[in-house]
Amino acid sequence: MRTNPAKKRIIILGGGFAGVKCAQTLRRALAPGDAEIVLFNRENHLVFTPLLADVIGSSVNPLDVVVPLRQLLRGVTCRTEEVIGIRATQNEIVYYSSDGQPSRLKYDHLVLACGNVANLNAVPGMADHAFPLKNIGDAIALRSHVMEQMEKAETCADPERRRWYLSFIVVGAGYSGVEAAGEINDLVRDSARYFQNFRAEDVKVTLIHSRDAILPEIGDRLREFARRKMEQTGVRILLNSRVDSASAEGVALQGGEFVKGATIVCTVGSSPSPILERLAAPRDKGRLMAEPDMRVRNFTNVWATGDCAHIINAHDGQPSPPTGQFAERQGRQCALNIVRTLQQGQVRAFSFKPLGRFCAIGGNSAVAEFMGIHLSGFGAWLLWRGVYLFKLPAWARRFQVGFDWAWLFLFPRDLAHLRARQTDRVSRAHYRAGDFLVHEGEASASFYVIESGEVEVVRSGGHGGDEVISVLGSSSFFGEQALLSNEPLAYSVRARTTVKVLVMGRNVFTQVSQTLAPLRDALAETLNRRSIDLWKVHPKAFDVLKATGVRDLMETVPLPLFKPSSTMAEVGRAFAEHNHELFYVCGEGQVLEGVVTMTDWMRALSQGAGPDTPIAELMKHNPVTLCRDDDGAVAATVVREHRLKHLPVVDCSSRRLVGCLRTRRLMAHVFSKIPRPEHIRANLTAV
Ligand SMILES: Cc1cc2nc3c(=O)[nH]c(=O)nc-3n(C[C@H](O)[C@H](O)[C@H](O)COP(=O)(O)OP(=O)(O)OC[C@H]3O[C@@H](n4cnc5c(N)ncnc54)[C@H](O)[C@@H]3O)c2cc1C
């Protein structure tokens, strides 16, 4: 409750560069009796993003690049709470209060300074497999991951796998991408001398950029210097290269090249803060369109600054770039315009002449454009450090970062890798055909459920190297045996198609499997089935099946083939006219999309599906398939695993449906070749 009705409340949403500078300027310009200034921020600190790359590279301590807002903003009410809505017509914001309940707070003026959020969803698999670099948590997690890769490389006996652990991919060669690639390269190469199983030459850092030059914001000469220097220090730079998809093994480029690496850092892709989505204001690429004085268009008391705002710089008539330098200036000028508005003065358009641009490129080198002077190399790097030291918003942090940097002149980077055990979680992962999901001999820490796609179970040391022993399709699972027995994985699992899996950590798996009866029963049943090695019981049947190809046993597919848009009525008619138990559903190029059985059809009918209902709604999507090149032993294992009477057969590269295999035919083939079929029949029934 406000006791003085004339006292204004100014709410600032966001404690980044823009919000902090705005709050500081307002506090200085307005007496506490005239205005209450409230700043909401999710975290209780400001993150000094220009030094995030230094955190990854162990050049500075993570705590030294964050500044507590409360200590920075004396006289400002700092609220570490998440704002969840803006009700501009009522002049209030909605936020989650400490008890988790939505609460409201009225404002006279609202400043939106909520930045943007990393969004890696534009490229398939990127969100699942890449590290974003936006906040301090991202930098700490990435640093920890890099350390872990070095430790894994040290103990890895397989040279190819070791090279993979030591391969790092950075996507996007703007400032943050270049700095991150430089720091990772320096860290891993400098640290190689402390490891016995790899050398600096084994480290591979690849920087991928979609344009024809790195650092597009910087002049040609400096940009060229940066490229040359980075390549000299061992960073491989791929220009004009777009990432098509990311997986656990690396990234696929649009031209077809696949870059392998155990670490992917994605510095491109951002979207506006979701809180702004429902605000009725025009936008440009998601950023709120602001008037020259930084008021959001269509509003008189809502202002926008920093990365979330599209503000034309009156100095050059260009939209302001999303940088900390601009965010700070906008925050300051926005505060002054609010003060002028409260005091009935004339507001001013945002105008700012940038002071310069800096980018560290690794190897104690940087490029700098500062007050019209172009610098590169060690001198630019010293200037870069000096400027950022000065820009840190608190003296305590300046001393701490200065100390961290000075330390590195005398001592090596710190390789301590604090493995703070995180709470187990459920996550999703995405793999491309050919990628390994798990490797034989590894200790399994997870349970995997296939959401879509197919994987093959591979065992080494079979007939001539790796041997496919089974295929698992959607809804199947694996990893349970190793988790429950606490033993290394007895097989590898490789994606046969693009695969999405749900990954449960050990603790979640244990809790869910103990409490959820259907899962417990399914696990017990599967464990029992998988524990019996059918081929040890029937070595002769195995030999027969191994010597027979699926292509020798497959039959033509039951016709007609349906499309996902075909209707219930059409399929019903086909069941009536043909003596088939199921029909296949194919899309473009006869690529298999689903299967519909008589049971599916009857179930849909009983659930009220009409004659025009498309069969896409009732079919089983992405059924497990065999490849034409599989052998009969794989087919028999898939039949046993999935308990199917019919298996579709596809061409493995195009996924085109080419035939089907009936279990009855498979059995008949075995029985025709083995002298004592009664014995087999009895054993098969027992299994
Ligand atoms: C790795 C990296 C390196 C960079 N290097 C440089 C550089 O060298 N030089 C440079 O000029 N710029 C650099 N930038 C860009 C610079 O960080 C941004 O332009 C700047 O941070 C934008 O400031 P902002 O105040 O608009 O937003 P931010 O700094 O993103 O702050 C927004 C704040 O709002 C909070 N917030 C958002 N939504 C809510 C909500 N609903 N409730 C509560 N709080 C919320 C967030 O938690 C965050 O603290 C870099 C950026 C990155 C990621």
XYZ file of C-alpha atoms and ligand atoms in Angstrom:
740
model
C 0.000 0.000 0.000
C 1.272 3.416 -0.896
C 0.804 5.988 1.868
C 1.589 8.988 -0.318
C -0.829 8.968 -3.302
C 1.501 11.246 -5.266
C 4.351 8.773 -4.940
C 4.787 6.920 -8.214
C 5.645 3.263 -8.566
C 7.979 2.334 -11.385
C 8.352 -1.364 -12.030
C 11.341 -2.653 -13.990
C 11.042 -6.145 -15.404
C 14.541 -7.600 -15.772
C 17.824 -7.198 -13.946
C 20.210 -7.346 -16.899
C 22.296 -4.492 -18.309
C 19.260 -2.411 -19.326
C 17.160 -2.951 -16.189
C 20.036 -2.321 -13.773
C 21.170 0.889 -15.462
C 17.562 2.111 -15.608
C 17.040 1.413 -11.887
C 20.332 3.100 -10.922
C 19.537 6.213 -12.973
C 15.979 6.470 -11.633
C 17.175 6.081 -8.040
C 19.675 8.871 -8.505
C 17.190 11.181 -10.243
C 14.112 10.661 -8.054
C 13.867 11.078 -4.291
C 12.628 8.000 -2.372
C 9.573 10.037 -1.275
C 8.634 10.691 -4.928
C 9.043 7.269 -6.454
C 9.190 3.659 -5.428
C 11.382 1.657 -7.792
C 10.748 -2.072 -7.926
C 12.936 -4.388 -9.972
C 11.844 -7.949 -10.701
C 14.420 -10.482 -11.805
C 14.381 -14.263 -11.851
C 17.840 -14.464 -10.342
C 19.191 -12.330 -7.524
C 22.147 -11.172 -9.593
C 23.208 -9.449 -12.787
C 25.235 -11.628 -15.175
C 28.175 -9.925 -16.847
C 27.760 -11.867 -20.128
C 30.931 -10.639 -21.891
C 32.939 -12.811 -19.481
C 30.844 -15.986 -19.777
C 33.314 -17.464 -22.268
C 36.074 -16.892 -19.692
C 34.090 -19.009 -17.246
C 33.997 -21.886 -19.735
C 37.740 -21.601 -20.290
C 38.495 -21.482 -16.562
C 40.012 -18.008 -16.937
C 37.699 -16.538 -14.306
C 35.794 -17.904 -11.387
C 32.022 -18.227 -12.111
C 31.049 -16.196 -9.047
C 33.205 -13.290 -10.234
C 31.019 -12.594 -13.272
C 27.767 -12.176 -11.359
C 26.931 -9.183 -9.192
C 24.192 -9.375 -6.532
C 21.440 -6.925 -7.485
C 20.696 -6.055 -3.868
C 24.259 -4.841 -3.326
C 24.289 -3.021 -6.641
C 20.945 -1.247 -6.310
C 20.700 0.411 -2.908
C 17.323 2.118 -2.489
C 15.657 -0.086 -5.116
C 13.216 -2.810 -4.078
C 14.726 -5.942 -5.614
C 12.360 -8.864 -5.959
C 13.738 -12.235 -6.996
C 10.483 -13.395 -8.504
C 9.257 -14.439 -11.903
C 6.773 -12.150 -13.625
C 4.184 -14.255 -15.438
C 1.875 -11.688 -16.994
C 1.369 -8.048 -17.879
C -2.162 -6.623 -17.644
C -1.484 -3.348 -19.352
C -5.125 -2.224 -19.351
C -5.150 -2.487 -15.537
C -1.601 -1.122 -15.144
C -0.475 -4.188 -13.241
C 1.874 -7.102 -13.526
C 1.246 -10.638 -12.308
C 4.059 -12.536 -10.651
C 4.623 -15.697 -8.673
C 5.107 -14.711 -5.080
C 7.345 -16.657 -2.704
C 4.474 -18.985 -1.695
C 3.993 -19.942 -5.353
C 0.718 -18.067 -5.698
C 0.072 -15.577 -8.540
C 0.014 -12.033 -7.124
C -0.484 -8.602 -8.687
C 1.286 -5.307 -8.376
C 0.129 -1.973 -9.844
C 2.483 0.409 -11.569
C 2.497 3.969 -12.840
C 5.282 3.187 -15.279
C 6.536 -0.182 -16.437
C 9.958 -0.736 -18.011
C 10.354 -3.953 -19.968
C 13.995 -5.032 -19.859
C 13.599 -8.787 -19.926
C 16.086 -9.562 -22.717
C 15.524 -12.651 -24.817
C 15.807 -16.370 -24.302
C 17.942 -18.983 -26.067
C 15.871 -20.939 -28.538
C 17.604 -23.919 -30.144
C 14.471 -25.422 -31.636
C 15.008 -24.190 -35.198
C 17.445 -27.045 -35.946
C 16.295 -30.627 -35.309
C 18.143 -32.171 -32.380
C 19.906 -28.953 -31.344
C 17.816 -28.382 -28.221
C 18.468 -31.967 -27.139
C 22.201 -32.119 -27.760
C 23.724 -28.643 -27.774
C 24.729 -26.382 -24.921
C 23.251 -22.878 -25.134
C 25.334 -19.991 -23.841
C 23.073 -17.411 -22.305
C 23.429 -17.405 -18.562
C 25.867 -18.362 -15.841
C 24.291 -21.815 -15.420
C 24.984 -22.557 -19.101
C 28.624 -21.502 -18.755
C 29.179 -23.593 -15.611
C 27.508 -26.657 -17.149
C 29.591 -26.306 -20.304
C 32.862 -25.867 -18.407
C 32.060 -28.950 -16.408
C 31.214 -30.895 -19.557
C 34.490 -29.887 -21.257
C 36.464 -31.070 -18.210
C 34.539 -34.320 -18.248
C 35.406 -34.923 -21.921
C 39.110 -34.556 -21.143
C 38.825 -37.021 -18.263
C 36.943 -39.487 -20.487
C 39.511 -39.124 -23.269
C 42.258 -39.897 -20.766
C 40.764 -43.248 -19.830
C 39.359 -44.240 -23.208
C 41.144 -47.136 -24.912
C 39.483 -46.730 -28.312
C 41.413 -44.071 -30.334
C 38.411 -43.109 -32.460
C 36.202 -42.596 -29.435
C 38.991 -40.636 -27.762
C 39.191 -38.275 -30.752
C 35.436 -37.836 -30.522
C 35.653 -36.842 -26.848
C 38.279 -34.284 -27.818
C 36.212 -32.780 -30.665
C 34.289 -29.629 -29.823
C 31.825 -27.909 -32.132
C 30.719 -24.292 -31.774
C 27.823 -23.151 -33.936
C 27.701 -19.439 -34.769
C 30.714 -17.162 -35.197
C 29.371 -13.951 -33.710
C 31.104 -12.516 -30.632
C 29.963 -15.195 -28.204
C 30.698 -18.098 -30.600
C 34.194 -16.842 -31.421
C 35.005 -16.205 -27.768
C 33.657 -19.583 -26.676
C 35.612 -21.439 -29.398
C 38.794 -19.538 -28.467
C 38.440 -20.282 -24.763
C 37.632 -23.997 -25.221
C 40.563 -24.340 -27.607
C 42.950 -22.639 -25.167
C 41.683 -24.599 -22.189
C 41.881 -28.059 -23.728
C 45.158 -27.545 -25.601
C 46.873 -25.871 -22.616
C 45.699 -28.667 -20.340
C 46.784 -31.557 -22.589
C 50.209 -31.589 -20.904
C 48.598 -32.843 -17.688
C 47.121 -35.889 -19.427
C 48.994 -38.965 -20.586
C 46.584 -40.419 -23.113
C 46.282 -37.463 -25.521
C 48.252 -34.522 -26.822
C 47.306 -30.994 -27.827
C 47.357 -32.059 -31.502
C 44.500 -34.497 -30.822
C 42.153 -31.654 -29.869
C 39.755 -30.456 -32.553
C 37.641 -27.319 -32.195
C 35.357 -26.530 -35.137
C 33.606 -23.190 -35.504
C 30.675 -23.309 -37.914
C 29.187 -20.173 -39.424
C 26.449 -19.725 -42.011
C 27.928 -16.583 -43.593
C 31.093 -16.056 -45.607
C 33.034 -14.420 -42.747
C 33.197 -14.650 -38.964
C 32.374 -11.628 -36.752
C 30.099 -9.863 -39.262
C 29.882 -6.737 -37.057
C 33.617 -6.017 -37.330
C 35.594 -4.478 -40.233
C 37.114 -6.679 -42.974
C 40.754 -6.364 -41.924
C 40.169 -7.280 -38.276
C 37.798 -10.050 -39.224
C 40.416 -11.554 -41.525
C 43.043 -11.239 -38.775
C 40.714 -13.019 -36.347
C 40.123 -15.872 -38.793
C 43.825 -16.360 -39.527
C 44.835 -16.158 -35.881
C 42.188 -18.631 -34.774
C 43.195 -21.083 -37.461
C 46.834 -20.745 -36.379
C 45.843 -21.713 -32.858
C 44.135 -24.827 -34.213
C 40.485 -23.812 -34.587
C 38.950 -25.164 -37.786
C 36.538 -22.599 -39.284
C 33.756 -23.704 -41.609
C 32.158 -20.757 -43.419
C 28.979 -20.751 -45.525
C 27.933 -23.860 -43.621
C 24.492 -24.372 -42.163
C 23.718 -27.019 -39.595
C 20.949 -29.309 -40.748
C 20.571 -31.379 -37.595
C 22.362 -32.176 -34.381
C 22.640 -35.518 -32.662
C 24.595 -37.141 -29.869
C 27.442 -37.836 -32.321
C 27.827 -34.345 -33.792
C 26.189 -32.096 -36.383
C 25.127 -32.728 -39.972
C 25.693 -29.829 -42.360
C 23.360 -28.974 -45.196
C 25.924 -29.952 -47.824
C 26.018 -33.494 -46.427
C 29.216 -33.266 -44.339
C 28.988 -34.650 -40.822
C 31.131 -33.021 -38.143
C 31.728 -35.385 -35.249
C 32.077 -34.121 -31.713
C 31.045 -34.965 -28.180
C 30.391 -31.309 -27.390
C 28.151 -28.955 -29.334
C 27.797 -25.338 -28.268
C 25.078 -23.341 -29.991
C 25.393 -19.566 -29.788
C 22.740 -18.762 -32.385
C 18.979 -18.809 -31.978
C 17.038 -16.661 -29.575
C 13.436 -15.710 -29.152
C 11.714 -12.958 -27.208
C 10.853 -13.509 -23.598
C 7.529 -15.453 -23.530
C 6.066 -12.912 -21.132
C 5.851 -10.354 -23.947
C 3.895 -12.588 -26.282
C 0.467 -11.420 -25.212
C 1.265 -7.712 -25.098
C -0.749 -5.972 -27.821
C 2.167 -4.176 -29.440
C 3.780 -4.442 -32.876
C 7.104 -6.252 -33.146
C 10.035 -6.709 -35.424
C 11.497 -10.247 -35.394
C 9.894 -10.673 -31.989
C 11.368 -7.494 -30.479
C 8.822 -4.939 -29.252
C 8.645 -1.906 -31.543
C 9.423 1.164 -29.479
C 8.995 4.859 -30.265
C 12.219 6.884 -30.483
C 11.779 7.811 -26.781
C 11.580 4.045 -25.968
C 7.877 3.964 -25.132
C 6.321 0.763 -26.479
C 4.135 1.620 -29.454
C 0.440 2.061 -28.512
C 1.313 2.668 -24.828
C 1.957 5.786 -22.791
C 3.414 4.290 -19.618
C 5.062 1.079 -20.825
C 8.696 1.369 -21.950
C 11.039 -1.165 -23.538
C 14.831 -1.301 -23.466
C 17.652 -3.694 -24.245
C 17.495 -6.921 -26.227
C 13.700 -7.230 -26.020
C 13.144 -3.889 -27.781
C 13.439 -2.715 -31.370
C 14.716 0.840 -30.970
C 15.998 3.060 -33.761
C 19.216 4.805 -32.823
C 18.788 8.498 -33.739
C 22.579 8.746 -34.088
C 22.623 6.731 -37.352
C 18.956 5.876 -38.032
C 19.702 2.147 -37.653
C 18.000 -0.359 -35.310
C 20.067 -0.783 -32.147
C 22.001 -4.069 -32.060
C 21.335 -6.510 -29.190
C 24.470 -5.766 -27.183
C 25.166 -4.969 -23.565
C 26.649 -1.645 -24.565
C 23.370 -0.517 -26.176
C 21.215 -2.078 -23.458
C 23.000 -0.032 -20.795
C 22.634 3.235 -22.698
C 18.995 2.556 -23.435
C 18.332 1.759 -19.772
C 19.882 5.050 -18.763
C 18.097 7.165 -21.373
C 14.787 5.415 -20.729
C 15.084 6.284 -17.020
C 15.776 9.931 -17.878
C 12.720 10.014 -20.184
C 10.524 8.622 -17.403
C 11.838 11.319 -15.071
C 11.139 13.975 -17.735
C 7.609 12.592 -18.187
C 6.950 12.722 -14.429
C 8.259 16.273 -14.332
C 6.252 17.308 -17.428
C 9.478 17.800 -19.407
C 10.331 17.005 -23.032
C 11.374 13.428 -23.709
C 14.353 12.734 -26.000
C 14.934 10.214 -28.728
C 17.446 7.471 -28.042
C 20.775 8.378 -29.557
C 24.122 6.730 -28.940
C 27.474 6.666 -30.700
C 29.021 3.266 -29.928
C 32.420 3.496 -28.314
C 33.882 0.415 -29.880
C 33.806 -3.304 -30.355
C 36.020 -5.969 -28.850
C 36.318 -9.671 -29.291
C 38.816 -12.044 -27.688
C 39.799 -14.769 -30.138
C 41.935 -17.039 -27.943
C 45.703 -17.385 -27.668
C 45.970 -14.083 -25.716
C 44.785 -12.219 -28.777
C 41.802 -10.001 -29.577
C 40.466 -7.658 -32.220
C 39.271 -4.190 -31.253
C 37.702 -1.154 -32.853
C 37.943 1.536 -30.219
C 37.289 5.241 -30.754
C 38.092 4.879 -34.456
C 41.347 2.967 -33.857
C 41.678 -0.603 -35.137
C 43.818 -2.930 -33.069
C 44.573 -6.629 -33.171
C 46.738 -9.157 -31.338
C 48.138 -9.007 -27.824
C 47.732 -5.211 -27.476
C 44.046 -5.442 -28.388
C 43.681 -8.299 -25.924
C 45.160 -6.195 -23.086
C 42.850 -3.314 -24.033
C 39.865 -5.721 -24.137
C 40.678 -6.900 -20.635
C 41.170 -3.343 -19.370
C 37.871 -2.112 -20.796
C 35.844 -5.037 -19.458
C 37.504 -4.772 -16.088
C 36.421 -1.151 -15.994
C 32.904 -2.039 -17.253
C 32.271 -4.538 -14.444
C 29.665 -2.829 -12.314
C 31.265 -3.282 -8.866
C 34.753 -2.637 -7.471
C 34.764 -5.957 -5.654
C 34.275 -7.791 -8.950
C 36.917 -5.701 -10.712
C 39.488 -6.781 -8.129
C 38.373 -10.387 -8.251
C 38.432 -10.678 -12.051
C 41.721 -8.742 -12.208
C 43.153 -11.211 -9.718
C 41.830 -14.221 -11.704
C 43.488 -12.918 -14.859
C 46.775 -12.074 -13.132
C 46.810 -15.576 -11.644
C 46.820 -17.058 -15.131
C 50.083 -15.286 -15.943
C 51.738 -17.336 -13.210
C 49.734 -20.529 -12.882
C 47.875 -22.887 -15.211
C 44.112 -22.894 -15.635
C 42.247 -24.691 -12.922
C 41.184 -28.172 -13.992
C 39.107 -28.960 -10.911
C 35.804 -30.289 -12.051
C 33.237 -30.159 -9.288
C 30.727 -32.788 -10.061
C 27.835 -31.448 -8.007
C 25.468 -34.375 -8.271
C 22.330 -33.148 -9.945
C 18.920 -34.491 -9.270
C 18.148 -37.211 -11.735
C 15.813 -36.174 -14.464
C 13.908 -37.285 -17.474
C 15.105 -35.864 -20.760
C 14.682 -36.441 -24.445
C 17.383 -37.140 -26.977
C 17.455 -37.209 -30.737
C 19.752 -39.360 -32.920
C 20.429 -39.642 -36.616
C 20.589 -42.932 -38.453
C 23.971 -44.522 -37.692
C 24.520 -42.747 -34.352
C 25.215 -44.878 -31.301
C 22.878 -44.349 -28.355
C 24.911 -46.509 -25.991
C 28.120 -48.490 -26.351
C 28.811 -52.049 -25.323
C 30.900 -52.200 -22.163
C 29.818 -48.765 -20.893
C 28.269 -48.468 -17.465
C 24.643 -47.618 -18.112
C 23.178 -44.816 -16.064
C 19.886 -44.546 -17.917
C 16.802 -46.300 -19.101
C 15.694 -45.520 -22.666
C 12.202 -45.610 -24.138
C 11.969 -45.247 -27.917
C 9.394 -42.601 -28.787
C 9.800 -42.799 -32.535
C 12.109 -44.470 -35.029
C 14.058 -47.704 -34.892
C 17.311 -48.831 -33.309
C 19.365 -51.937 -33.822
C 20.968 -53.857 -30.996
C 24.546 -54.651 -31.942
C 26.992 -57.006 -30.336
C 30.689 -57.072 -31.129
C 32.752 -60.139 -31.878
C 30.062 -61.973 -33.765
C 30.403 -63.370 -37.249
C 32.952 -60.995 -38.739
C 32.817 -57.968 -36.404
C 29.678 -56.183 -35.261
C 26.536 -58.201 -35.473
C 22.993 -56.896 -35.441
C 21.047 -59.076 -33.062
C 17.709 -57.325 -32.901
C 15.712 -54.285 -33.935
C 13.600 -52.271 -31.512
C 10.815 -49.955 -32.604
C 8.740 -47.239 -30.989
C 7.487 -47.952 -27.435
C 10.265 -50.516 -26.900
C 12.859 -49.902 -24.245
C 16.396 -50.863 -23.329
C 19.023 -50.238 -20.676
C 16.993 -51.908 -17.909
C 19.196 -54.978 -17.623
C 22.427 -53.050 -17.032
C 20.701 -50.706 -14.579
C 19.182 -53.462 -12.528
C 22.248 -55.716 -12.531
C 24.729 -52.831 -12.169
C 26.838 -54.378 -14.874
C 28.254 -52.848 -18.065
C 26.048 -52.920 -21.149
C 26.236 -56.220 -22.963
C 25.465 -54.618 -26.330
C 25.587 -51.357 -28.252
C 22.475 -49.677 -29.590
C 22.638 -47.831 -32.896
C 19.939 -45.724 -34.564
C 18.597 -47.299 -37.744
C 16.448 -44.295 -38.610
C 16.109 -40.876 -37.006
C 15.232 -41.743 -33.427
C 13.717 -39.889 -30.499
C 14.119 -41.414 -27.072
C 12.991 -40.610 -23.584
C 15.908 -40.988 -21.189
C 15.326 -41.697 -17.508
C 18.171 -41.398 -15.041
C 18.788 -44.252 -12.612
C 16.903 -42.715 -9.686
C 13.819 -41.795 -11.686
C 13.832 -45.245 -13.278
C 14.082 -46.962 -9.911
C 11.296 -44.883 -8.394
C 8.937 -45.188 -11.345
C 9.539 -48.902 -11.874
C 8.970 -49.606 -8.192
C 5.731 -47.664 -7.931
C 4.115 -48.104 -11.344
C 2.760 -51.646 -11.434
C 2.217 -51.937 -15.237
C 5.812 -50.831 -15.898
C 7.101 -53.198 -13.232
C 5.212 -56.091 -14.811
C 6.337 -55.198 -18.325
C 9.934 -54.994 -17.113
C 9.778 -58.319 -15.333
C 8.307 -59.967 -18.395
C 10.884 -58.404 -20.735
C 13.779 -59.209 -18.434
C 12.662 -62.781 -18.285
C 12.344 -63.002 -22.069
C 15.636 -61.244 -22.778
C 17.496 -63.316 -20.208
C 16.928 -66.482 -22.240
C 19.350 -66.679 -25.114
C 17.152 -68.376 -27.673
C 20.120 -69.195 -29.889
C 22.000 -71.026 -27.166
C 18.950 -73.232 -26.779
C 18.567 -73.670 -30.540
C 21.986 -73.375 -32.180
C 20.825 -75.247 -35.284
C 17.838 -72.984 -35.790
C 20.197 -70.042 -35.436
C 22.515 -71.414 -38.133
C 19.569 -71.921 -40.484
C 18.191 -68.458 -39.885
C 21.601 -66.812 -40.082
C 22.117 -68.373 -43.485
C 18.779 -67.105 -44.751
C 18.094 -63.545 -45.834
C 14.829 -61.755 -45.159
C 14.705 -61.096 -48.902
C 14.460 -64.889 -49.441
C 11.443 -65.253 -47.191
C 9.487 -62.071 -47.705
C 6.192 -61.969 -49.529
C 4.359 -59.239 -51.389
C 2.555 -56.716 -49.198
C -1.186 -57.124 -48.704
C -2.900 -54.813 -51.168
C -4.332 -52.263 -51.395
C -1.879 -49.889 -49.774
C -3.553 -47.012 -47.970
C -2.631 -43.385 -47.424
C -2.895 -41.701 -43.994
C -5.830 -39.717 -45.426
C -7.752 -42.854 -46.482
C -10.987 -43.300 -44.557
C -12.475 -45.830 -42.145
C -15.032 -46.737 -44.797
C -12.378 -47.502 -47.437
C -10.392 -49.689 -45.045
C -13.537 -51.445 -43.788
C -14.457 -52.301 -47.382
C -10.955 -53.705 -47.996
C -11.164 -55.953 -44.910
C -14.519 -57.239 -46.150
C -13.249 -57.934 -49.667
C -9.790 -59.398 -48.887
C -8.666 -62.113 -46.561
C -5.954 -59.947 -44.925
C -5.389 -59.388 -41.224
C -3.851 -55.991 -41.729
C -3.082 -53.266 -44.253
C -0.108 -50.979 -44.530
C -0.329 -47.201 -44.718
C 2.278 -45.381 -46.798
C 3.081 -41.777 -47.574
C 4.977 -40.210 -50.450
C 7.328 -42.616 -52.292
C 5.681 -45.649 -50.617
C 7.466 -44.847 -47.351
C 5.791 -46.828 -44.573
C 3.927 -44.654 -42.071
C 1.671 -47.069 -40.237
C -0.240 -50.292 -40.050
C -3.920 -50.875 -39.420
C -5.225 -54.228 -38.215
C -8.778 -55.511 -38.092
C -8.623 -55.068 -34.288
C -7.619 -51.392 -34.666
C -10.494 -50.872 -37.061
C -13.060 -52.554 -34.773
C -11.789 -50.606 -31.767
C -12.102 -47.288 -33.612
C -15.597 -48.217 -34.709
C -16.667 -49.013 -31.153
C -15.193 -45.702 -30.013
C -17.455 -43.785 -32.399
C -15.167 -43.209 -35.431
C -17.290 -42.341 -38.477
C -16.922 -43.525 -42.100
C -14.923 -40.390 -43.003
C -12.453 -40.660 -40.117
C -8.933 -40.708 -41.618
C -7.041 -43.884 -40.779
C -4.111 -41.791 -39.574
C -6.215 -41.454 -36.412
C -6.527 -45.172 -35.768
C -3.419 -46.777 -37.287
C -0.296 -47.729 -35.361
C 2.298 -45.169 -36.371
C 5.853 -46.102 -37.341
C 5.644 -49.867 -36.793
C 8.898 -51.730 -36.340
C 10.310 -52.917 -39.669
C 12.883 -55.315 -41.038
C 15.345 -54.338 -43.708
C 15.511 -56.358 -46.873
C 19.196 -57.032 -46.041
C 18.578 -58.407 -42.530
C 19.045 -62.070 -41.907
C 16.475 -64.520 -40.592
C 17.975 -64.543 -37.071
C 17.327 -60.810 -36.691
C 13.809 -61.342 -38.034
C 13.155 -64.112 -35.503
C 14.427 -61.955 -32.614
C 12.224 -59.049 -33.693
C 9.207 -61.344 -33.939
C 9.939 -62.607 -30.428
C 10.567 -59.134 -28.995
C 7.500 -57.503 -30.506
C 5.228 -60.559 -30.724
C 4.107 -59.847 -34.236
C 2.671 -62.179 -36.810
C 3.539 -59.873 -39.718
C 6.572 -57.664 -40.143
C 6.852 -55.046 -42.864
C 10.093 -55.172 -44.863
C 11.624 -51.936 -46.146
C 14.532 -50.881 -48.277
C 16.912 -49.756 -45.549
C 18.185 -46.567 -47.169
C 14.941 -45.193 -48.659
C 12.570 -46.776 -46.075
C 10.285 -47.720 -48.981
C 7.970 -50.638 -48.217
C 9.073 -53.596 -50.350
C 7.379 -56.616 -48.793
C 6.328 -58.354 -45.620
C 7.433 -61.330 -43.607
C 4.979 -63.642 -41.885
C 6.072 -65.474 -38.723
C 4.435 -68.618 -40.020
C 6.705 -68.540 -43.101
C 9.778 -68.058 -40.932
C 8.868 -71.039 -38.760
C 8.033 -73.212 -41.747
C 11.464 -72.455 -43.167
C 13.236 -73.524 -39.958
C 11.205 -76.679 -39.629
C 11.876 -77.607 -43.217
C 15.631 -77.539 -42.590
C 15.977 -79.147 -39.187
C 15.761 -82.904 -38.731
C 13.974 -82.956 -35.321
C 11.240 -80.380 -35.513
C 9.263 -81.808 -32.560
C 12.107 -80.999 -30.192
C 12.236 -77.406 -31.462
C 8.502 -76.962 -31.321
C 8.476 -78.101 -27.698
C 11.289 -75.714 -26.792
C 9.805 -72.782 -28.667
C 6.550 -73.230 -26.814
C 8.432 -73.254 -23.528
C 10.229 -69.997 -24.435
C 27.782 -15.253 -24.192
C 27.431 -13.825 -24.448
C 28.444 -12.886 -24.626
C 28.132 -11.557 -24.867
N 29.148 -10.658 -25.028
C 28.858 -9.353 -25.189
C 29.897 -8.389 -25.287
O 31.072 -8.744 -25.239
N 29.554 -7.090 -25.423
C 28.247 -6.677 -25.474
O 27.983 -5.486 -25.580
N 27.235 -7.568 -25.406
C 27.501 -8.891 -25.257
N 26.482 -9.794 -25.176
C 25.083 -9.356 -25.344
C 24.538 -8.814 -24.024
O 24.695 -9.743 -23.005
C 23.054 -8.508 -24.172
O 22.873 -7.651 -25.259
C 22.556 -7.853 -22.900
O 22.677 -8.738 -21.826
C 21.104 -7.404 -23.029
O 20.734 -6.825 -21.828
P 19.203 -6.831 -21.355
O 19.169 -6.070 -20.080
O 18.329 -6.371 -22.450
O 18.824 -8.356 -21.127
P 19.491 -9.456 -20.207
O 20.887 -9.102 -19.846
O 19.243 -10.735 -20.906
O 18.628 -9.421 -18.863
C 17.273 -9.767 -18.823
C 16.935 -10.188 -17.398
O 15.519 -10.296 -17.283
C 15.207 -11.419 -16.495
N 13.864 -11.873 -16.856
C 13.400 -12.201 -18.095
N 12.113 -12.542 -18.030
C 11.748 -12.436 -16.724
C 10.532 -12.686 -16.030
N 9.452 -13.083 -16.652
N 10.506 -12.476 -14.674
C 11.631 -12.058 -14.023
N 12.807 -11.819 -14.651
C 12.856 -12.012 -15.971
C 16.281 -12.432 -16.874
O 16.418 -13.381 -15.862
C 17.508 -11.544 -17.025
O 18.215 -11.434 -15.811
C 26.768 -11.138 -24.936
C 25.756 -12.078 -24.753
C 26.077 -13.419 -24.503
C 24.949 -14.404 -24.297
